[in-house]
mmCIF file of C-alpha atoms in Angstrom:
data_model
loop_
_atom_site.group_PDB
_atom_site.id
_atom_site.type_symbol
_atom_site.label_atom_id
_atom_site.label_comp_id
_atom_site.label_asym_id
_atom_site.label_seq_id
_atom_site.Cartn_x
_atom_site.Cartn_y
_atom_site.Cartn_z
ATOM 1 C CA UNK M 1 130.805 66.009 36.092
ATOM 2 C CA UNK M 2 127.674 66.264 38.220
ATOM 3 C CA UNK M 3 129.718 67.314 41.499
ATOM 4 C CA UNK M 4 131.427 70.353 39.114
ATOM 5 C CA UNK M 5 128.480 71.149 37.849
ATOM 6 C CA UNK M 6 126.792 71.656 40.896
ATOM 7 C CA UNK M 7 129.867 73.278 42.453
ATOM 8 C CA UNK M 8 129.730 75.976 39.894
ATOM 9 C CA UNK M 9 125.915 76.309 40.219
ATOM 10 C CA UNK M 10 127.053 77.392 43.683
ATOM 11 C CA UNK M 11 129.630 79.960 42.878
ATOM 12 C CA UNK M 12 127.476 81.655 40.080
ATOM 13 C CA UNK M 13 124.892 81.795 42.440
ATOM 14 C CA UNK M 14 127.101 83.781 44.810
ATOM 15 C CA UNK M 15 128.377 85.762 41.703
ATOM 16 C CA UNK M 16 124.846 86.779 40.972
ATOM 17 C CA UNK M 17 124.257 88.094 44.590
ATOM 18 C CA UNK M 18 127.056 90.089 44.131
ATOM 19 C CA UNK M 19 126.145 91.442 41.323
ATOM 20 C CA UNK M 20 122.163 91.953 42.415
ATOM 21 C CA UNK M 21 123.356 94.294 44.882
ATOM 22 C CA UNK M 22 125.803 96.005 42.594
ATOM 23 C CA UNK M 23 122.974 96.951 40.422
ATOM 24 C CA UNK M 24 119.923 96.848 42.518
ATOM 25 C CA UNK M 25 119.248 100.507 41.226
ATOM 26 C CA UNK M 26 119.055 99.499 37.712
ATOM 27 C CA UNK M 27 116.057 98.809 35.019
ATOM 28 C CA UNK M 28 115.068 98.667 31.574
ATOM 29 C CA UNK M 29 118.416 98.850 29.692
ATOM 30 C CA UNK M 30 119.800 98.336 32.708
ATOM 31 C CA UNK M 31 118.436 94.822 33.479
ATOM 32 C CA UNK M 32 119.223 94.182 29.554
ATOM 33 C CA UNK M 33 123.086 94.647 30.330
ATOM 34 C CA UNK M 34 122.929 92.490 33.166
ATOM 35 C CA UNK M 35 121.337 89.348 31.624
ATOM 36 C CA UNK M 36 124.014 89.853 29.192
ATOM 37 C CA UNK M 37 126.228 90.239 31.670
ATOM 38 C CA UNK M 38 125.373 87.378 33.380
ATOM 39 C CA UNK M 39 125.346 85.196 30.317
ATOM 40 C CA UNK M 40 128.806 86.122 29.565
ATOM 41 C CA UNK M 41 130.060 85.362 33.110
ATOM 42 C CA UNK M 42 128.521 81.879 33.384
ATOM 43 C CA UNK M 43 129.989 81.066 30.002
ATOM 44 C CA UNK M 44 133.511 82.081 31.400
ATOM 45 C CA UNK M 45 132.663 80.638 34.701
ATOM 46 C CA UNK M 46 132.209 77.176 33.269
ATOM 47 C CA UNK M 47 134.761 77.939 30.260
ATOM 48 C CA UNK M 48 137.836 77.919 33.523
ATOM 49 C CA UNK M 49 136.352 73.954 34.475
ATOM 50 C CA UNK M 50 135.775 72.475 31.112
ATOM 51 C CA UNK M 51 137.340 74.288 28.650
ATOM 52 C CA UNK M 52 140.974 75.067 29.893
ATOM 53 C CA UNK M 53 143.046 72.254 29.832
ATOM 54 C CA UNK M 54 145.934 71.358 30.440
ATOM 55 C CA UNK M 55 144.542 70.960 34.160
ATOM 56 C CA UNK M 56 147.196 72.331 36.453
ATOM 57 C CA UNK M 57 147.696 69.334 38.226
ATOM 58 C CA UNK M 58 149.065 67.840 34.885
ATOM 59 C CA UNK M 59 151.330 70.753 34.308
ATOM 60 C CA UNK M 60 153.153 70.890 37.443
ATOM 61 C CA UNK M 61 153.818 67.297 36.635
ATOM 62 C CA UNK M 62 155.342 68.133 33.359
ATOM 63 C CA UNK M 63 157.596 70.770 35.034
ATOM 64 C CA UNK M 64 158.540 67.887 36.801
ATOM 65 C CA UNK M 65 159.913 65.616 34.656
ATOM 66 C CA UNK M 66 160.937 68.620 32.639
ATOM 67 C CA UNK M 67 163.346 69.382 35.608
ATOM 68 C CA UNK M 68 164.270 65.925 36.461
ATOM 69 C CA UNK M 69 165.528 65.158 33.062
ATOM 70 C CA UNK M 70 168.018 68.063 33.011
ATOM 71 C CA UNK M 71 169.818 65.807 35.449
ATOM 72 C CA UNK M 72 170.533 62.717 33.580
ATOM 73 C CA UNK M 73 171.214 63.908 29.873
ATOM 74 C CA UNK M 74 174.661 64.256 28.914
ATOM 75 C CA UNK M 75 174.066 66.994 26.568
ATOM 76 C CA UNK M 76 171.590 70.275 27.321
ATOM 77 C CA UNK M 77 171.420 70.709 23.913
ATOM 78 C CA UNK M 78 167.803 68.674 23.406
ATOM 79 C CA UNK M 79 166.572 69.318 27.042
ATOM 80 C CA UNK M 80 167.611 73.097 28.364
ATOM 81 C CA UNK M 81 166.316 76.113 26.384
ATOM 82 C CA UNK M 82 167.592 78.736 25.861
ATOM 83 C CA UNK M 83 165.524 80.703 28.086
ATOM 84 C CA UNK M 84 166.440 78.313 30.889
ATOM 85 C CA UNK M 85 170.234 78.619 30.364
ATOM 86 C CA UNK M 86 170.270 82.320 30.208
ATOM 87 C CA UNK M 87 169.510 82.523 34.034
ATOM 88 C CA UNK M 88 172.512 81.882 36.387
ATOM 89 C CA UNK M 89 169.980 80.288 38.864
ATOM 90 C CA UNK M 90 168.780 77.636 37.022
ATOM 91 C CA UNK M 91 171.943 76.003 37.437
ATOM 92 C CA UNK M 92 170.501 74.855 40.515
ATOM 93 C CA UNK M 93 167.759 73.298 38.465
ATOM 94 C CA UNK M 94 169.660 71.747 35.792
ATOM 95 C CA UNK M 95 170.929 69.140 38.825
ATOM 96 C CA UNK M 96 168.199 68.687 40.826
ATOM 97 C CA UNK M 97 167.249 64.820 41.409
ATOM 98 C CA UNK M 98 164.031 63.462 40.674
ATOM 99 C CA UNK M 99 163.520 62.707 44.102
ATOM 100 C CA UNK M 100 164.002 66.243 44.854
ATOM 101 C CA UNK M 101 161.945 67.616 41.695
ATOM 102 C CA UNK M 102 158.915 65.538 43.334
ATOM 103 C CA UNK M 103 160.003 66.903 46.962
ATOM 104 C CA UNK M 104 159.414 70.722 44.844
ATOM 105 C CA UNK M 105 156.200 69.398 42.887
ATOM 106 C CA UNK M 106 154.220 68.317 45.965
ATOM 107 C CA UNK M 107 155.522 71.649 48.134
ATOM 108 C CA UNK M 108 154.280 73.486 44.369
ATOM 109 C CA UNK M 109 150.958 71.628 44.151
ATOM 110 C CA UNK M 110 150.076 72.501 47.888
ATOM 111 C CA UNK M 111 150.562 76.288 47.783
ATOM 112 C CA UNK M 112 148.790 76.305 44.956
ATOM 113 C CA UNK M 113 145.844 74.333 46.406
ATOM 114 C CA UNK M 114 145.989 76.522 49.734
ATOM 115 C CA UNK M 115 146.096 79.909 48.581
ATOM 116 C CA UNK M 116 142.758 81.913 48.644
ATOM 117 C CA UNK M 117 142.501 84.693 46.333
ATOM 118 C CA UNK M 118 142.174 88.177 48.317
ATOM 119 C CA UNK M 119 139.201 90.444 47.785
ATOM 120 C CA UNK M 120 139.750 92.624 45.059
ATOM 121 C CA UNK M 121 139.462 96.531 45.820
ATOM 122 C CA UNK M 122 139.188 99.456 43.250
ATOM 123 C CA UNK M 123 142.970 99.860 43.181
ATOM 124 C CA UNK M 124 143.763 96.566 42.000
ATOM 125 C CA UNK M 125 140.602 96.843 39.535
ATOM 126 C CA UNK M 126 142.145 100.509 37.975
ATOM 127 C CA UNK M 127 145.775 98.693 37.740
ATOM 128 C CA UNK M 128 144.478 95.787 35.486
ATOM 129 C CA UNK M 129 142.789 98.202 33.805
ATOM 130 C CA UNK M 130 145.939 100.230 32.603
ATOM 131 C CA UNK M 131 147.852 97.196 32.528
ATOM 132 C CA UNK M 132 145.123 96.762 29.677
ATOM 133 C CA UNK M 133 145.816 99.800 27.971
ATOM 134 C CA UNK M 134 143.032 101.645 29.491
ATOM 135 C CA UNK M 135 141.142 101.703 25.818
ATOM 136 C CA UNK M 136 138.317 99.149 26.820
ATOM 137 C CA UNK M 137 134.865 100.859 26.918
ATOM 138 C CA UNK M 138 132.955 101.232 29.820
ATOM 139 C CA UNK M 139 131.116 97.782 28.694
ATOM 140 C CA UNK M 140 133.902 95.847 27.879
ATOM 141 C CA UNK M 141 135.673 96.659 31.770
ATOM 142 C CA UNK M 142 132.507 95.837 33.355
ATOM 143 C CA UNK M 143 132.551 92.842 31.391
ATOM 144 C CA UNK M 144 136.281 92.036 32.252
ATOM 145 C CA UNK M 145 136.038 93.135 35.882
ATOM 146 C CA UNK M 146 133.269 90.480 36.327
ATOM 147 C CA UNK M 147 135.091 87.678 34.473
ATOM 148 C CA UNK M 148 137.940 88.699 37.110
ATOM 149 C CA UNK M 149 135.156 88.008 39.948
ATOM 150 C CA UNK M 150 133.845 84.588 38.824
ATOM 151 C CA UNK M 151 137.332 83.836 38.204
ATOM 152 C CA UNK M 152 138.351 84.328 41.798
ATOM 153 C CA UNK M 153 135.036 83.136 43.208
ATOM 154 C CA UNK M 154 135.379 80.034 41.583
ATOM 155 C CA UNK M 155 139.295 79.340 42.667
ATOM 156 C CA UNK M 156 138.227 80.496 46.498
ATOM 157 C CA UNK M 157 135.427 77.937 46.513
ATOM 158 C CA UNK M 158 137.353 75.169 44.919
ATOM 159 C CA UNK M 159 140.127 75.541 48.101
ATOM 160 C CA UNK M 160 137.797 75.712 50.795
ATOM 161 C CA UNK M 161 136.438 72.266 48.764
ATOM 162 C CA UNK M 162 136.908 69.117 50.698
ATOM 163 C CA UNK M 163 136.233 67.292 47.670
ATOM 164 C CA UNK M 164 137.902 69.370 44.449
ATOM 165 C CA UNK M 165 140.992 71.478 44.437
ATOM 166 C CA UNK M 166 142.294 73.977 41.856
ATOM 167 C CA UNK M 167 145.204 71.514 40.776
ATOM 168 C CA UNK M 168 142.370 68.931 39.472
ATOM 169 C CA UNK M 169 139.600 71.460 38.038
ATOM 170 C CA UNK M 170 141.253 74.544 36.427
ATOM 171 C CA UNK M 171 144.046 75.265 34.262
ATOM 172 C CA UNK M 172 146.385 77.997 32.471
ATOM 173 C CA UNK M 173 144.139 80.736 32.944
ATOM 174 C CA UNK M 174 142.591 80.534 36.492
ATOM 175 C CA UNK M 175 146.266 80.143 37.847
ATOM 176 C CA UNK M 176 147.423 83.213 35.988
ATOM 177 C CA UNK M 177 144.894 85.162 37.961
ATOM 178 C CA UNK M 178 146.075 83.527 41.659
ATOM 179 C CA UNK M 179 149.549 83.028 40.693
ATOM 180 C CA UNK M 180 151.320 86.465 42.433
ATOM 181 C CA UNK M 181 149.432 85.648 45.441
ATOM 182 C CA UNK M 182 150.954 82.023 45.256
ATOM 183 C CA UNK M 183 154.244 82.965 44.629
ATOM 184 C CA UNK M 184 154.159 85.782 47.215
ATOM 185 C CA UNK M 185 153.471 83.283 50.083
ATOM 186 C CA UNK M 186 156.450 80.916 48.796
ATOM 187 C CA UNK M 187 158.934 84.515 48.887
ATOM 188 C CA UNK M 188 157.689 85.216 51.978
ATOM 189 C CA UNK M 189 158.279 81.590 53.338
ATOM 190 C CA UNK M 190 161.795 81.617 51.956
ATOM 191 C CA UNK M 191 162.399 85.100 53.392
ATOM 192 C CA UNK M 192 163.836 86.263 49.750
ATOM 193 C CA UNK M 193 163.709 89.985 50.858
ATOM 194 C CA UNK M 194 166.826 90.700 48.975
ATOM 195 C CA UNK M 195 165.809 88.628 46.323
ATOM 196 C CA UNK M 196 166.146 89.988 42.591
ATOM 197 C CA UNK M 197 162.837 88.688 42.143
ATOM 198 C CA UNK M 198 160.721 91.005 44.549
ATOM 199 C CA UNK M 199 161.549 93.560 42.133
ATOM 200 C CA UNK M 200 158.664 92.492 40.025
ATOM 201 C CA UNK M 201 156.052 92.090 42.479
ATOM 202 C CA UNK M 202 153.348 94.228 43.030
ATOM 203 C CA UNK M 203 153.605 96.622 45.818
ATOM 204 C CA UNK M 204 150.074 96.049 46.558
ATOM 205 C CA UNK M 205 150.444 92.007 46.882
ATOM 206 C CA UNK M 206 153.363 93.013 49.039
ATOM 207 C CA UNK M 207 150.976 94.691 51.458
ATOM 208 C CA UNK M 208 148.624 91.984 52.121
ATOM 209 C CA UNK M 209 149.098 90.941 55.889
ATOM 210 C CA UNK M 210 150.521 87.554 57.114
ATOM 211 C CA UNK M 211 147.358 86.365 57.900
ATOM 212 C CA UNK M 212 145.687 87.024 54.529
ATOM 213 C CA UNK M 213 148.683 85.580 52.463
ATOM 214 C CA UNK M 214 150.495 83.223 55.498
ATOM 215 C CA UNK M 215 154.113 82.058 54.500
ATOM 216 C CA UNK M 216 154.533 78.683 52.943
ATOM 217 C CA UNK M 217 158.065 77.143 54.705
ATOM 218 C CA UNK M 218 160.186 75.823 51.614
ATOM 219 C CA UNK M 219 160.372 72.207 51.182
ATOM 220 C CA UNK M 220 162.813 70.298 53.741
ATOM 221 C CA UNK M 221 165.935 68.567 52.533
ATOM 222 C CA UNK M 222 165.680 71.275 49.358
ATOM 223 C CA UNK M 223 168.535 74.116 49.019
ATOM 224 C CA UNK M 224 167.082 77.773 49.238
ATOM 225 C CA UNK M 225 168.506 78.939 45.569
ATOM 226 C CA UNK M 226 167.118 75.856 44.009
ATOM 227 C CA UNK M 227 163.414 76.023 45.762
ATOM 228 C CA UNK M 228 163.369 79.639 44.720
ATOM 229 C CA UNK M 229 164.581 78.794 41.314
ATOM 230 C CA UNK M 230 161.706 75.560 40.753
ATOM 231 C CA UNK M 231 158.670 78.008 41.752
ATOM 232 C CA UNK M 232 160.307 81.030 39.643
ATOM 233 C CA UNK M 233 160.941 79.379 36.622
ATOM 234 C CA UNK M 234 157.559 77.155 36.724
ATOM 235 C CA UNK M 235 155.915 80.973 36.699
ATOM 236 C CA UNK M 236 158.076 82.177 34.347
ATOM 237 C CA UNK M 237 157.013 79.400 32.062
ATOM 238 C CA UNK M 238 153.165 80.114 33.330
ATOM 239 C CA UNK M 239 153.876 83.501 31.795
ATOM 240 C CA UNK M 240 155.065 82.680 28.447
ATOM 241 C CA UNK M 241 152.218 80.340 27.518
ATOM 242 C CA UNK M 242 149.880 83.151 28.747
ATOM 243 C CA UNK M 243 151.953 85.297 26.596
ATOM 244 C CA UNK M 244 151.393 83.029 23.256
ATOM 245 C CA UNK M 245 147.980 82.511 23.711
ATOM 246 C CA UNK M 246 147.692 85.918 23.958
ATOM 247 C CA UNK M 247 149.531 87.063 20.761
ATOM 248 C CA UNK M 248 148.973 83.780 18.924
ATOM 249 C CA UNK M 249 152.248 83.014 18.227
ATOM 250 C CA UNK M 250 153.155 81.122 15.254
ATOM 251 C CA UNK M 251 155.737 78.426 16.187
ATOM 252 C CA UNK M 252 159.008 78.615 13.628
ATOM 253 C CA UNK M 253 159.850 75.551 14.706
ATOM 254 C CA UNK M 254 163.384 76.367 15.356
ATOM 255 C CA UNK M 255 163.027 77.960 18.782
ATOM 256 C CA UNK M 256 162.697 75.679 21.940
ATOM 257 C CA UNK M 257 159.666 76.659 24.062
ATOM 258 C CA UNK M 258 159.364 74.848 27.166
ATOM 259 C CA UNK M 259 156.314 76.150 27.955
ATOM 260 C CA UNK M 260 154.428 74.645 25.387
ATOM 261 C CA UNK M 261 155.685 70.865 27.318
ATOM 262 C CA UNK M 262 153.584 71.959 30.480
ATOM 263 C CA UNK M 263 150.775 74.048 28.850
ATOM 264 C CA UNK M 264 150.076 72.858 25.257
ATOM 265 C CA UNK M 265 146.473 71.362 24.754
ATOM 266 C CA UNK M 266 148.508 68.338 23.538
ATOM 267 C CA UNK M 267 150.387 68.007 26.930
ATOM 268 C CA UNK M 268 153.913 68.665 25.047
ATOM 269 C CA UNK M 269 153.843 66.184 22.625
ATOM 270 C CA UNK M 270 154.255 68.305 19.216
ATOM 271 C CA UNK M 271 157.003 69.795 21.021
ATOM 272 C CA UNK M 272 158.684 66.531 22.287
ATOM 273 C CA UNK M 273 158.129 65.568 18.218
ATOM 274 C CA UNK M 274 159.731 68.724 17.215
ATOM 275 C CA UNK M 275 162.717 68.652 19.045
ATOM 276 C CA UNK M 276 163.352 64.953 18.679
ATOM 277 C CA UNK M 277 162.668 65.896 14.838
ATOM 278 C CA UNK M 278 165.675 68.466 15.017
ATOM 279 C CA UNK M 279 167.709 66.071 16.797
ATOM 280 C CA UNK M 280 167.418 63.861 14.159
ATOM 281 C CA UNK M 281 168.186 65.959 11.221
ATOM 282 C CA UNK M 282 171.865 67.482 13.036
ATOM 283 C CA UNK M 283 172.566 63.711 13.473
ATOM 284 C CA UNK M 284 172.142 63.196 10.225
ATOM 285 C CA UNK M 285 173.946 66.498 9.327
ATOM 286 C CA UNK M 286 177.355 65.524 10.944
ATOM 287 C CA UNK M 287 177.060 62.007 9.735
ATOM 288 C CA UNK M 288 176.974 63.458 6.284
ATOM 289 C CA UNK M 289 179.616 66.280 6.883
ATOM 290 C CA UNK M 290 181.804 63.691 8.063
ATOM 291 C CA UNK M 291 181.604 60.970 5.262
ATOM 292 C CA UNK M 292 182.487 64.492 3.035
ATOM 293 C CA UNK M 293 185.343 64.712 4.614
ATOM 294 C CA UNK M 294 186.474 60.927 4.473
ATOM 295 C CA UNK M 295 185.740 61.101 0.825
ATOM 296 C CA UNK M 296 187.925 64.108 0.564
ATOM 297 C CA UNK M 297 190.703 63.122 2.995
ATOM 298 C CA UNK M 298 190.769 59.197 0.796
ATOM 299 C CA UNK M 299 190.573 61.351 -2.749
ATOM 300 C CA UNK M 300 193.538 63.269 -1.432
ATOM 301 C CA UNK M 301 195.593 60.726 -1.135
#
């Protein structure tokens, strides 16, 4: 842990430059909000390396045997949720190899390790904002704004690491923040223009020049509709875990969330339990429905 810790030593260090100059004006209560400030950004700072796990690295290989199973189970009914059968694409998905899952995974892992985070500008800053709900006060957006900062320092630093890359050191939460930059580079490598899915991206992503966000070529040997499917559904699925965390979903444990195999702090295994839990109890529901109705067909005659 010695090598993290000095890493993020390093990019708290540039943080704090940042935010000297920001606020070299300021005193008295001033200097007061800053130290708080500051305290609240180096606990987030180091909160993104030791606190949010699953590490990415282990998620993307989750997704991976997530999609490689689809293709040898003779039923979906344990395997595909509902979520993933709803979209036409996925059918792509639900036959890809494991050879070609792993062909996806690496091609995954390395725009993911390669992508540097543009410099935020005020736009950007006043969307997330909104996005918010534009109620935060003017604390509390300061606060956020800077949490955005470290967050993006500390992913820039970690890919122009020799040593560390994002895959290995951050998790759920770091990759929401770089993700539509990611996933921007992969549309642009597959030249998706008339994609469905360019639709939900952000004009202002959209701007960024070649050079800032370069095109990632899909993987070779991989059909277009299935590439574009594995990276779209593996952010979908980044999506909905953000999403539970954030409303703190209580799980029914009825509805299949395949999310929760890539992103649960338990790597997917109360899931896994769950489902092979369900499995067990219809198995033992038809077996029983069906001695009924020997009992009734032999009392019949």
């Amino acid at each position: 842990m010695t090598g993290q810790d000095d890493f993020i030593a390093r990019a708290l260090s540039s943080l704090s430059q940042q935010m000297a100059l920001a606020n070299a004006a300021g005193g008295g209560v001033a200097d007061d909000k800053n130290s708080i400030l500051n305290e609240t950004i180096e606990a987030h700072a180091k909160s993104l390396v030791d606190d949010d796990t699953p590490k990415i690295d282990s998620a993307v290989k989750s997704y991976l045997s997530l999609v490689a199973a689809r293709s040898v189970v003779a039923s979906e009914i344990d395997v595909l949720s509902e979520n993933v059968k709803s979209f036409d694409a996925q059918v792509k998905l639900n036959s890809m190899d494991m050879k070609s899952a792993l062909v996806c995974a690496r091609k995954l892992l390395n725009g993911i390790n390669t992508t540097v985070v543009p410099r935020r500008n005020g736009k950007e800053e006043e969307k997330d904002e909104s996005d918010d709900g534009g109620s935060k006060n003017e604390i509390n957006d300061e606060t956020q704004q800077m949490m955005n900062a470290a967050t993006h320092i500390v992913w820039n630093r970690l890919v122009e690491n020799k040593d560390m890359k994002p895959s290995k050191v951050l998790g759920r939460k770091s990759l929401k923040v770089a993700w539509p930059y990611i996933e921007e580079r992969f549309r642009r490598g597959a030249d998706s223009a008339d994609d469905s899915s360019i639709n939900n991206v952000d004009a202002l992503i959209r701007s960024y020049s070649i050079e800032i966000l370069p095109a990632i070529a899909p993987p070779q040997g991989i059909e277009m509709d299935s590439w574009i499917a594995y990276y779209t559904e593996f952010g979908n699925l980044l999506t909905k875990a953000c999403q539970n965390d954030k409303s703190k979903q209580e799980d029914d444990g009825e509805n299949e969330d395949d999310s929760k195999l890539l992103w649960a702090h338990d790597k997917g295994v109360s899931e896994l339990q769950r489902r092979q839990d369900r499995r067990a109890k219809r198995a033992e529901s038809l077996t029983q429905s069906k001695n009924d109705a020997e009992k009734e067909s032999v009392a019949e005659e």
